[in-house]
Coordinates of C-alpha atoms (C1' of nucleotides) in Angstrom, one line a residue:
Chain P
M1 CA -28.6 -8.5 11.4
A2 CA -24.9 -7.7 11.3
K3 CA -22.6 -10.4 10.3
A4 CA -21.1 -12.2 13.2
Y5 CA -17.6 -12.0 12.3
E6 CA -18.0 -8.2 11.6
R7 CA -19.5 -7.6 15.1
I8 CA -16.7 -9.5 16.6
A9 CA -13.9 -7.8 14.9
D10 CA -15.6 -4.3 15.6
N11 CA -15.6 -5.3 19.2
L12 CA -12.0 -6.3 19.2
R13 CA -10.9 -3.2 17.2
Q14 CA -12.7 -1.0 19.9
R15 CA -11.0 -3.0 22.7
I16 CA -7.7 -2.0 21.0
S17 CA -8.3 1.5 20.5
A18 CA -9.7 2.0 23.8
G19 CA -6.7 0.6 25.3
E20 CA -7.9 -2.5 26.9
L21 CA -5.5 -4.2 24.7
S22 CA -2.3 -2.4 24.1
P23 CA 0.4 -3.0 21.4
G24 CA 2.5 -5.9 22.1
D25 CA -0.4 -7.8 24.2
R26 CA -1.6 -11.1 23.4
L27 CA -5.3 -11.4 22.5
P28 CA -7.5 -14.1 24.3
A29 CA -6.7 -17.6 22.7
E30 CA -9.0 -18.3 19.9
T31 CA -10.7 -21.1 21.7
T32 CA -11.4 -18.6 24.4
L33 CA -12.8 -16.0 22.0
V34 CA -15.3 -19.0 20.8
E35 CA -16.6 -19.0 24.2
E36 CA -16.8 -15.4 24.9
Y37 CA -18.5 -14.7 21.6
A38 CA -20.4 -17.9 21.4
K39 CA -19.4 -18.5 17.9
S40 CA -17.6 -21.2 16.2
L41 CA -13.9 -21.2 15.6
P42 CA -13.9 -20.4 11.7
T43 CA -16.0 -17.3 12.6
I44 CA -13.6 -16.3 15.2
R45 CA -10.8 -16.8 13.0
Q46 CA -12.5 -14.9 10.1
A47 CA -12.9 -12.0 12.5
L48 CA -9.2 -12.0 13.2
G49 CA -8.4 -12.4 9.5
V50 CA -10.2 -9.0 9.1
L51 CA -8.0 -7.3 11.7
Q52 CA -4.9 -8.9 10.4
A53 CA -5.7 -7.6 7.0
E54 CA -5.9 -4.2 8.3
G55 CA -2.6 -4.4 9.9
L56 CA -4.0 -4.3 13.4
I57 CA -2.9 -7.6 14.7
E58 CA -0.2 -10.0 14.1
K59 CA -0.8 -14.0 14.1
L60 CA 2.3 -16.0 15.3
H61 CA 1.8 -19.7 15.1
G62 CA 1.8 -21.5 18.1
R63 CA 2.1 -18.3 20.3
G64 CA -1.0 -16.4 19.9
N65 CA -2.6 -13.2 18.3
F66 CA -0.9 -10.0 19.0
V67 CA -1.7 -6.1 18.9
R68 CA 0.7 -5.1 16.3
R69 CA 3.4 -2.4 17.4
P70 CA 3.6 0.7 15.2
R71 CA 6.8 0.2 13.2
T72 CA 9.7 2.9 13.5
P73 CA 9.8 4.0 10.1
V74 CA 12.8 4.7 7.9
L75 CA 12.7 8.1 6.4
R76 CA 13.8 8.4 2.7
T77 CA 14.2 12.1 1.6
N78 CA 14.5 13.3 -2.0
L79 CA 17.0 15.5 -0.6
R80 CA 19.3 12.5 -0.7
H81 CA 19.6 12.8 -4.4
Q82 CA 21.4 16.5 -4.1
W83 CA 23.5 15.3 -1.3
E84 CA 24.7 12.4 -3.0
K85 CA 25.4 14.6 -6.2
D86 CA 27.2 17.0 -4.0
R87 CA 29.8 14.1 -3.0
A88 CA 29.9 12.3 -6.2
R89 CA 33.2 13.7 -7.2
D90 CA 34.9 13.4 -3.7
P91 CA 37.7 10.7 -3.5
A92 CA 36.4 7.4 -2.4
S93 CA 38.1 7.7 0.9
E94 CA 35.9 10.5 1.9
R95 CA 32.6 9.0 0.2
A96 CA 33.4 5.9 2.5
Q97 CA 32.2 7.6 5.5
T98 CA 28.5 7.3 5.0
G99 CA 26.0 6.9 2.3
A100 CA 22.9 8.4 1.2
T101 CA 20.7 5.9 3.4
E102 CA 22.6 6.6 6.5
H103 CA 22.2 10.2 5.7
D104 CA 18.4 9.9 5.6
T105 CA 18.2 7.6 8.6
G106 CA 20.8 9.2 10.9
L107 CA 22.4 6.0 11.2
E108 CA 26.2 5.1 11.2
L109 CA 27.9 3.2 8.4
G110 CA 28.2 0.0 10.4
D111 CA 24.5 -0.2 11.5
L112 CA 23.5 -1.1 7.8
V113 CA 24.4 -4.4 6.1
F114 CA 24.4 -4.0 2.3
H115 CA 24.5 -6.6 -0.4
A116 CA 24.9 -6.3 -4.2
A117 CA 24.6 -8.5 -7.2
Y118 CA 25.3 -7.7 -10.8
H119 CA 23.9 -9.6 -13.9
E120 CA 23.8 -8.7 -17.6
V121 CA 20.3 -9.0 -19.0
A122 CA 18.4 -8.0 -21.9
A123 CA 15.9 -5.1 -21.6
E124 CA 12.3 -5.9 -20.7
P125 CA 9.7 -3.6 -22.3
E126 CA 9.0 -1.4 -19.4
I127 CA 12.5 -0.8 -18.5
A128 CA 13.5 -0.3 -22.3
K129 CA 11.0 2.4 -22.3
A130 CA 12.0 3.9 -19.1
L131 CA 15.8 4.0 -20.6
G132 CA 14.7 5.2 -23.9
V133 CA 16.4 2.1 -25.6
P134 CA 15.1 -0.5 -28.1
V135 CA 13.7 -3.8 -26.0
G136 CA 16.4 -6.5 -25.7
T137 CA 19.2 -3.9 -25.3
A138 CA 22.1 -5.2 -23.2
L139 CA 21.6 -3.9 -19.5
V140 CA 23.5 -4.1 -16.4
E141 CA 21.1 -5.3 -13.6
R142 CA 22.1 -4.5 -10.2
I143 CA 20.2 -6.1 -7.1
Y144 CA 20.7 -4.5 -3.8
R145 CA 19.5 -5.6 -0.4
T146 CA 19.9 -3.2 2.5
R147 CA 19.1 -4.1 6.1
Y148 CA 19.7 -3.1 9.6
R149 CA 22.5 -5.1 11.2
V150 CA 20.2 -6.0 14.0
E151 CA 17.2 -7.0 11.7
P152 CA 17.0 -10.1 9.7
A153 CA 15.0 -8.7 6.7
P154 CA 16.1 -5.8 4.3
F155 CA 14.0 -2.8 4.4
T156 CA 14.5 -2.3 0.7
L157 CA 14.8 -4.2 -2.5
V158 CA 16.2 -2.7 -5.4
R159 CA 16.7 -3.8 -9.1
S160 CA 18.7 -0.9 -10.9
Y161 CA 19.5 -0.9 -14.6
L162 CA 22.3 0.8 -16.7
V163 CA 22.7 0.4 -20.5
R164 CA 25.7 -1.8 -20.7
D165 CA 27.3 0.0 -23.9
M166 CA 26.9 3.5 -22.3
V167 CA 28.8 2.4 -19.0
A168 CA 31.2 -0.1 -20.6
A169 CA 33.8 2.7 -20.7
N170 CA 34.5 1.9 -16.9
P171 CA 35.0 -1.9 -16.5
D172 CA 34.5 -1.4 -12.7
L173 CA 30.9 -0.6 -13.3
L174 CA 30.3 -4.3 -14.9
D175 CA 32.0 -5.9 -11.6
E176 CA 29.7 -6.3 -8.4
S177 CA 33.0 -6.6 -6.4
K178 CA 34.0 -3.2 -7.3
E179 CA 30.6 -1.9 -5.9
P180 CA 31.1 1.3 -4.4
Y181 CA 28.7 1.6 -1.6
P182 CA 28.6 3.9 0.0
G183 CA 28.7 6.6 -2.4
G184 CA 26.3 5.4 -4.9
T185 CA 25.5 5.5 -8.4
Q186 CA 26.2 9.1 -9.1
S187 CA 30.0 8.8 -8.5
Q188 CA 29.9 5.7 -10.6
L189 CA 28.4 7.9 -13.5
F190 CA 30.9 10.5 -12.9
T191 CA 33.6 8.0 -13.7
I192 CA 32.3 8.0 -17.3
G193 CA 31.6 11.8 -17.5
I194 CA 27.8 11.7 -16.7
E195 CA 26.4 14.4 -14.6
L196 CA 22.7 14.2 -13.4
D197 CA 20.3 17.0 -14.2
R198 CA 17.3 15.5 -12.5
I199 CA 15.6 12.3 -11.0
E200 CA 11.9 11.4 -11.5
E201 CA 10.5 8.8 -9.1
L202 CA 7.2 7.3 -9.8
V203 CA 5.3 6.0 -6.8
T204 CA 2.5 3.6 -6.4
A205 CA 1.3 1.1 -3.6
R206 CA 0.0 -2.4 -3.8
P207 CA -0.1 -5.5 -1.7
P208 CA 3.1 -7.5 -1.7
T209 CA 3.7 -10.5 -3.9
V210 CA 4.3 -13.7 -1.9
E211 CA 8.2 -13.4 -2.8
E212 CA 8.3 -9.7 -1.5
A213 CA 6.5 -10.5 1.6
E214 CA 9.0 -13.3 2.4
E215 CA 11.9 -11.3 1.7
L216 CA 10.8 -8.4 3.6
A217 CA 9.2 -10.3 6.4
T218 CA 6.1 -8.2 5.9
P219 CA 3.2 -9.6 7.9
A220 CA 0.3 -10.6 5.8
G221 CA -1.9 -7.6 5.7
S222 CA 0.4 -4.7 4.8
A223 CA 1.4 -2.9 1.6
V224 CA 4.3 -2.1 -0.3
I225 CA 5.5 1.1 -2.0
V226 CA 6.8 0.6 -5.5
L227 CA 9.0 3.4 -6.4
R228 CA 10.3 3.6 -10.1
K229 CA 13.3 6.1 -10.4
T230 CA 14.8 7.3 -13.6
S231 CA 17.8 9.5 -13.5
Y232 CA 18.5 12.0 -16.6
D233 CA 21.8 13.5 -17.5
T234 CA 22.5 17.0 -18.3
D235 CA 21.6 16.1 -22.0
D236 CA 18.1 15.2 -21.0
R237 CA 19.0 11.5 -21.4
P238 CA 17.7 8.6 -19.1
V239 CA 20.7 7.1 -17.9
E240 CA 19.9 4.9 -14.9
H241 CA 16.6 3.3 -14.0
S242 CA 15.7 1.5 -10.9
E243 CA 12.5 -0.2 -9.2
V244 CA 12.6 -0.2 -5.6
I245 CA 10.2 -2.1 -3.3
L246 CA 9.6 -0.6 0.2
P247 CA 7.6 -2.0 3.1
G248 CA 4.7 0.4 3.4
D249 CA 4.7 0.1 7.4
R250 CA 8.4 0.7 7.9
T251 CA 8.8 3.6 5.3
E252 CA 8.3 7.3 5.0
M253 CA 9.2 9.0 1.9
L254 CA 9.4 13.0 2.2
Y255 CA 9.4 14.9 -1.0
T256 CA 10.0 18.8 -0.6
T257 CA 9.0 20.7 -3.7
H258 CA 10.4 24.4 -3.9
L259 CA 8.3 27.0 -5.4
D260 CA 9.4 29.9 -7.3
R261 CA 9.1 33.4 -5.8
W262 CA 6.5 35.8 -7.1
Chain T
M1 CA 3.7 -31.8 1.3
A2 CA 2.7 -28.3 0.4
K3 CA -0.4 -26.9 1.7
A4 CA -3.4 -27.6 -0.5
Y5 CA -4.7 -23.9 -0.7
E6 CA -1.3 -22.8 -1.9
R7 CA -0.8 -25.5 -4.4
I8 CA -4.4 -24.4 -5.6
A9 CA -3.6 -20.7 -5.6
D10 CA -0.1 -21.5 -7.4
N11 CA -1.9 -23.3 -9.9
L12 CA -4.5 -20.7 -10.7
R13 CA -2.0 -17.9 -10.5
Q14 CA 0.0 -19.8 -13.2
R15 CA -3.1 -20.2 -15.4
I16 CA -3.7 -16.6 -15.1
S17 CA -0.1 -15.4 -16.0
A18 CA 0.0 -17.9 -18.8
G19 CA -3.1 -16.3 -20.2
E20 CA -5.4 -19.2 -20.1
L21 CA -7.4 -16.8 -17.8
S22 CA -7.3 -13.3 -19.1
P23 CA -8.2 -10.0 -17.3
G24 CA -11.9 -9.7 -17.0
D25 CA -12.4 -13.5 -17.4
R26 CA -14.5 -15.3 -15.0
L27 CA -13.0 -18.2 -13.0
P28 CA -14.7 -21.5 -12.9
A29 CA -17.4 -21.5 -10.3
E30 CA -16.1 -22.5 -6.8
T31 CA -18.4 -25.8 -6.9
T32 CA -16.5 -26.5 -10.0
L33 CA -13.1 -26.0 -8.6
V34 CA -14.1 -28.4 -5.8
E35 CA -14.4 -30.9 -8.2
E36 CA -11.3 -30.2 -10.3
Y37 CA -9.0 -29.8 -7.4
A38 CA -10.9 -32.6 -5.4
K39 CA -10.7 -30.3 -2.4
S40 CA -13.5 -29.0 -0.1
L41 CA -15.2 -25.8 -0.6
P42 CA -13.5 -23.8 2.4
T43 CA -10.2 -24.9 1.1
I44 CA -10.8 -23.6 -2.6
R45 CA -12.3 -20.2 -1.0
Q46 CA -9.1 -20.0 1.1
A47 CA -7.1 -20.4 -2.3
L48 CA -9.1 -17.6 -3.8
G49 CA -8.7 -15.6 -0.7
V50 CA -4.9 -15.6 -1.2
L51 CA -5.3 -14.5 -4.9
Q52 CA -7.8 -11.7 -3.8
A53 CA -5.2 -10.4 -1.2
E54 CA -2.6 -10.3 -3.9
G55 CA -5.1 -8.2 -6.0
L56 CA -5.0 -10.6 -8.7
I57 CA -8.5 -11.6 -8.6
E58 CA -12.1 -9.8 -7.6
K59 CA -14.8 -11.6 -6.1
L60 CA -18.3 -10.6 -7.1
H61 CA -21.2 -11.8 -5.0
G62 CA -23.6 -13.7 -7.1
R63 CA -21.6 -13.3 -10.1
G64 CA -18.4 -15.1 -10.0
N65 CA -14.5 -14.7 -9.2
F66 CA -12.8 -12.4 -12.1
V67 CA -9.3 -11.9 -13.1
R68 CA -8.8 -8.3 -12.3
R69 CA -8.0 -5.6 -15.0
P70 CA -5.1 -3.4 -14.4
R71 CA -6.4 0.1 -13.5
T72 CA -5.8 3.0 -15.5
P73 CA -4.0 5.1 -12.9
V74 CA -4.5 8.8 -12.0
L75 CA -1.4 10.9 -12.4
R76 CA -0.5 13.3 -9.5
T77 CA 2.7 15.5 -10.2
N78 CA 4.6 17.5 -8.0
L79 CA 4.8 20.0 -10.8
R80 CA 1.0 20.8 -9.8
H81 CA 2.1 22.9 -6.9
Q82 CA 4.1 25.3 -9.0
W83 CA 1.6 25.2 -11.7
E84 CA -1.2 26.2 -9.1
K85 CA 1.2 29.0 -7.6
D86 CA 1.6 30.4 -11.0
R87 CA -2.1 30.9 -11.4
A88 CA -2.9 31.8 -7.7
R89 CA -2.9 35.6 -8.6
D90 CA -5.0 35.2 -11.6
P91 CA -8.7 36.5 -11.6
A92 CA -11.2 33.9 -10.7
S93 CA -12.6 33.7 -14.2
E94 CA -9.4 32.6 -15.4
R95 CA -8.8 30.0 -12.8
A96 CA -12.5 28.7 -13.5
Q97 CA -11.2 27.1 -16.5
T98 CA -9.3 24.1 -14.9
G99 CA -7.7 22.9 -11.8
A100 CA -4.6 21.3 -10.6
T101 CA -6.2 17.9 -10.8
E102 CA -7.4 18.4 -14.3
H103 CA -4.0 19.5 -15.3
D104 CA -2.6 16.4 -13.8
T105 CA -4.9 13.7 -15.4
G106 CA -5.6 15.8 -18.8
L107 CA -9.1 16.0 -18.2
E108 CA -11.8 18.5 -18.7
L109 CA -13.4 20.4 -15.8
G110 CA -16.6 18.8 -16.4
D111 CA -15.3 15.5 -16.3
L112 CA -14.6 15.6 -12.5
V113 CA -17.2 16.1 -9.7
F114 CA -15.9 17.9 -6.6
H115 CA -17.4 18.1 -3.2
A116 CA -16.2 20.0 -0.3
A117 CA -17.5 20.5 3.3
Y118 CA -16.0 22.8 6.1
H119 CA -15.9 22.7 9.7
E120 CA -14.4 24.0 12.6
V121 CA -12.4 21.7 14.8
A122 CA -9.7 21.7 17.6
A123 CA -6.3 20.5 16.6
E124 CA -5.3 17.0 17.1
P125 CA -1.7 16.4 18.3
E126 CA -0.6 15.0 15.0
I127 CA -1.9 18.1 13.0
A128 CA -1.1 20.6 15.7
K129 CA 2.6 19.4 15.3
A130 CA 2.5 19.7 11.6
L131 CA 1.0 23.2 11.8
G132 CA 3.4 24.5 14.5
V133 CA 0.5 25.2 16.9
P134 CA -0.6 24.1 20.4
V135 CA -2.9 21.2 20.5
G136 CA -6.6 22.3 20.6
T137 CA -6.1 25.5 18.4
A138 CA -9.0 26.2 16.5
L139 CA -8.5 25.0 12.8
V140 CA -10.7 25.1 9.7
E141 CA -11.0 21.3 8.4
R142 CA -12.1 21.0 4.8
I143 CA -13.2 17.7 3.3
Y144 CA -12.9 17.3 -0.2
R145 CA -14.0 14.2 -2.3
T146 CA -13.2 14.3 -6.1
R147 CA -14.4 11.7 -8.5
Y148 CA -14.8 10.9 -12.3
R149 CA -18.1 12.0 -13.4
V150 CA -18.5 8.4 -15.0
E151 CA -17.4 6.7 -11.8
P152 CA -19.3 6.3 -8.6
A153 CA -16.4 6.3 -6.1
P154 CA -13.9 9.1 -5.5
F155 CA -10.3 8.8 -6.3
T156 CA -9.1 10.9 -3.3
L157 CA -10.2 11.5 0.2
V158 CA -8.8 14.8 1.4
R159 CA -8.6 16.4 5.0
S160 CA -7.1 19.7 4.9
Y161 CA -6.3 22.0 7.7
L162 CA -5.9 25.9 8.2
V163 CA -5.4 27.7 11.4
R164 CA -8.8 29.7 11.8
D165 CA -7.3 33.0 13.4
M166 CA -4.8 33.1 10.6
V167 CA -7.1 32.9 7.9
A168 CA -10.2 34.6 9.3
A169 CA -9.1 37.8 7.8
N170 CA -11.1 36.8 4.8
P171 CA -14.3 35.1 5.9
D172 CA -14.8 33.5 2.6
L173 CA -12.1 31.0 3.6
L174 CA -14.4 29.9 6.6
D175 CA -17.5 29.4 4.2
E176 CA -17.6 26.2 2.2
S177 CA -19.9 27.6 -0.1
K178 CA -17.1 30.1 -1.3
E179 CA -15.1 27.0 -1.9
P180 CA -12.9 28.3 -4.8
Y181 CA -12.5 25.0 -6.7
P182 CA -10.8 25.1 -9.3
G183 CA -8.1 27.2 -8.5
G184 CA -7.1 25.7 -4.9
T185 CA -5.8 26.7 -1.7
Q186 CA -2.8 28.7 -3.1
S187 CA -5.2 31.6 -4.4
Q188 CA -7.2 31.5 -1.2
L189 CA -4.1 32.2 0.8
F190 CA -3.0 34.8 -1.4
T191 CA -6.2 36.8 -0.6
I192 CA -4.9 36.9 3.1
G193 CA -1.4 37.8 1.8
I194 CA 0.2 34.5 2.2
E195 CA 2.9 33.4 -0.7
L196 CA 4.2 29.7 -0.5
D197 CA 7.7 28.7 -0.4
R198 CA 7.7 25.0 -0.5
I199 CA 5.5 22.1 -0.1
E200 CA 6.5 18.9 1.9
E201 CA 4.7 15.7 1.1
L202 CA 5.4 12.7 3.3
V203 CA 4.4 9.6 1.7
T204 CA 3.4 6.0 3.2
A205 CA 1.2 3.1 2.3
R206 CA -0.9 0.7 4.3
P207 CA -4.1 -1.3 3.8
P208 CA -7.3 0.7 3.9
T209 CA -9.6 0.8 6.9
V210 CA -13.1 -0.3 6.4
E211 CA -14.3 2.9 6.2
E212 CA -11.7 4.0 3.3
A213 CA -12.2 0.8 1.5
E214 CA -15.9 1.5 1.4
E215 CA -15.7 5.1 0.4
L216 CA -13.0 4.5 -2.4
A217 CA -14.9 1.2 -3.6
T218 CA -11.5 -0.4 -3.3
P219 CA -11.4 -4.1 -3.6
A220 CA -10.4 -5.9 -0.5
G221 CA -6.7 -6.7 -1.1
S222 CA -5.2 -3.6 -2.1
A223 CA -3.4 -0.8 -0.5
V224 CA -3.9 3.0 0.0
I225 CA -1.2 5.7 -0.5
V226 CA -1.3 8.1 2.5
L227 CA 0.1 11.4 1.6
R228 CA 0.6 14.1 4.4
K229 CA 1.1 17.5 2.8
T230 CA 2.3 20.7 4.7
S231 CA 2.7 23.9 2.9
Y232 CA 5.1 26.5 4.2
D233 CA 5.1 30.3 3.4
T234 CA 8.0 32.5 2.7
D235 CA 8.6 33.2 6.2
D236 CA 9.1 29.4 6.7
R237 CA 5.7 29.0 8.7
P238 CA 3.6 26.2 8.1
V239 CA 0.4 27.4 6.9
E240 CA -1.8 24.5 5.6
H241 CA -1.5 21.0 6.2
S242 CA -3.6 18.1 4.6
E243 CA -4.0 14.4 4.8
V244 CA -4.7 12.8 1.3
I245 CA -5.9 9.0 0.9
L246 CA -5.3 7.7 -2.6
P247 CA -6.3 4.2 -3.8
G248 CA -2.8 2.5 -4.5
D249 CA -4.1 0.6 -7.6
R250 CA -5.4 3.9 -9.3
T251 CA -2.8 6.2 -8.3
E252 CA 0.7 7.1 -9.7
M253 CA 2.6 9.9 -8.2
L254 CA 5.4 11.5 -10.1
Y255 CA 8.2 13.5 -8.1
T256 CA 10.8 15.4 -10.1
T257 CA 14.0 16.2 -8.2
H258 CA 16.1 19.0 -10.1
L259 CA 19.9 18.9 -9.0
D260 CA 22.1 21.9 -9.1
R261 CA 24.9 21.8 -11.8
W262 CA 28.4 21.3 -11.1
Chain H
dG1 C1' -35.4 -20.0 -10.7
dA2 C1' -31.0 -21.4 -11.5
dG3 C1' -26.3 -20.3 -10.5
dT4 C1' -23.2 -18.1 -8.0
dG5 C1' -20.5 -16.5 -4.0
dG6 C1' -21.1 -15.4 1.6
dT7 C1' -21.7 -17.0 6.4
dC8 C1' -21.5 -20.3 9.6
dT9 C1' -21.4 -24.7 12.3
dA10 C1' -19.1 -28.9 14.7
dG11 C1' -15.3 -31.1 14.8
dA12 C1' -10.8 -33.9 13.5
dC13 C1' -5.9 -33.5 12.9
dC14 C1' -1.5 -31.2 12.2
dA15 C1' 2.4 -27.8 13.5
dC16 C1' 4.6 -24.6 16.1
dT17 C1' 6.1 -22.7 20.8
dG18 C1' 7.3 -22.6 25.3
dT19 C1' 8.2 -25.2 29.6
Chain A
dC1 C1' 3.8 -32.1 27.5
dA2 C1' 0.3 -28.3 27.3
dG3 C1' -1.3 -24.5 24.9
dT4 C1' -1.5 -22.3 20.6
dG5 C1' -2.7 -21.3 15.9
dG6 C1' -3.0 -23.6 10.9
dT7 C1' -5.4 -26.8 7.7
dC8 C1' -9.2 -29.2 6.1
dT9 C1' -13.6 -31.6 6.0
dA10 C1' -18.9 -32.0 4.9
dG11 C1' -22.5 -29.9 4.8
dA12 C1' -26.6 -26.2 6.0
dC13 C1' -28.5 -22.1 4.7
dC14 C1' -28.5 -17.2 3.2
dA15 C1' -27.9 -13.3 -0.5
dC16 C1' -27.0 -11.6 -4.8
dT17 C1' -27.2 -11.4 -9.9
dC18 C1' -29.2 -12.6 -14.2
dC19 C1' -32.3 -14.5 -17.1

DNA sequence: GAGTGGTCTAGACCACTGT
DNA sequence: CAGTGGTCTAGACCACTCC
């Protein structure tokens, strides 16, 4: 005999995909489901927990269980890097029009709210390795949050690292009040004579930590994309490394790989 | 007052990160934890459920709760596409040495077990759109499973689509017994005169469905990467589309973007 | 067979949301 | 205040693993 909570979850899943329950709809109250399925409340709740873990429903305390709406995703293209490079040498006044994220998402500058904070930190092993410096090297850590003006939660958490002694030639790069958004890191690096040759992005996915779930307002039962980006200059030297956390249900990343002709 | 199950989860999390409990270790039995924390069994189990959802512990029925070992990831590089293209015109005897996955992972051909199944299907809306054909167009659906010989579960689930009338010029492409692994789709397309220009990969992440969790032997409390790949030929025509499911805890994807010089 | 986690019950009380 | 989900208890019985 199949487990009761699985049968209930299957049945509800079917009712959802059959359209009997549409995105945004409220499910019957848990006490109602207790009667419908003639099972105890904890069993019903276990079934609902399965659907929540699959990202199919959302539990709202005091209101009910709701069929989740598919999120409108934020698109992030690897074309953004070339686009940003093309503009890196433009005067700040031109760059002020739009940033790479607006370029990706097709939004206006005012639609997004951006926040930056700079700190000086000692290199952790993982970051030291990515930047090719000894553990403990002084780094500039820059923490970014970007969100839609109309939404409370950011859609990216970014921690970006530069080697302090490498970028100290331009004191503005150590000062968060001089953060040049929009326009980005490539124009900052240009001010100290660095041109980028390529960008490597290492992509993984995992469930969010409690802190990430909180900051991104991610419903329990979803995943985050972890993107570790390293930028190399024309001398093949890593000059910037960042770790980007993106909510899996709101993010699409598009990578285009061009192939040499025969 | 903080919730009991959160306090217990926090405490256990701390004991793990402090090294008191190392990866692979068994946690105290649930009944033991009941005494240690002076809470009921369901409360203890709820706390353990939190840690499981974070991917921190693994529950093994009849054996115990274990601190999860970090997985050794499978690396997948976008360089594989160029590498595959370079070999697409080689004779089958040469291609038989290694495939793109072995190239990425540094393995020998014998280390991997590969399985393919072909069907003819009508195009679903999403796939029709990606291939630029009307919904319902006859397609060749090819389902692939790849796993390590020593592991029971595959590390990729692939559904790949070709337009039947486009590839029918070579009947071998409709016949799963002629599946040319290793060597891949690009050499198959070469036999019907198609050269690829670029590959677009759209990456998202989400919790696994029950079927995916089962097939990939993914522990509950993890994420899958969904990769939708579309290959375009030199006439800018989409010629192949596939949907790849990768376990987030075992997969790293590396994308390199080269930038034009100033 | 001893020890472990998995499923399920019946019911109490708390916390949040909306009217 | 009524209705909803969230937390927690105490205990029974089942299923799996390993000796």
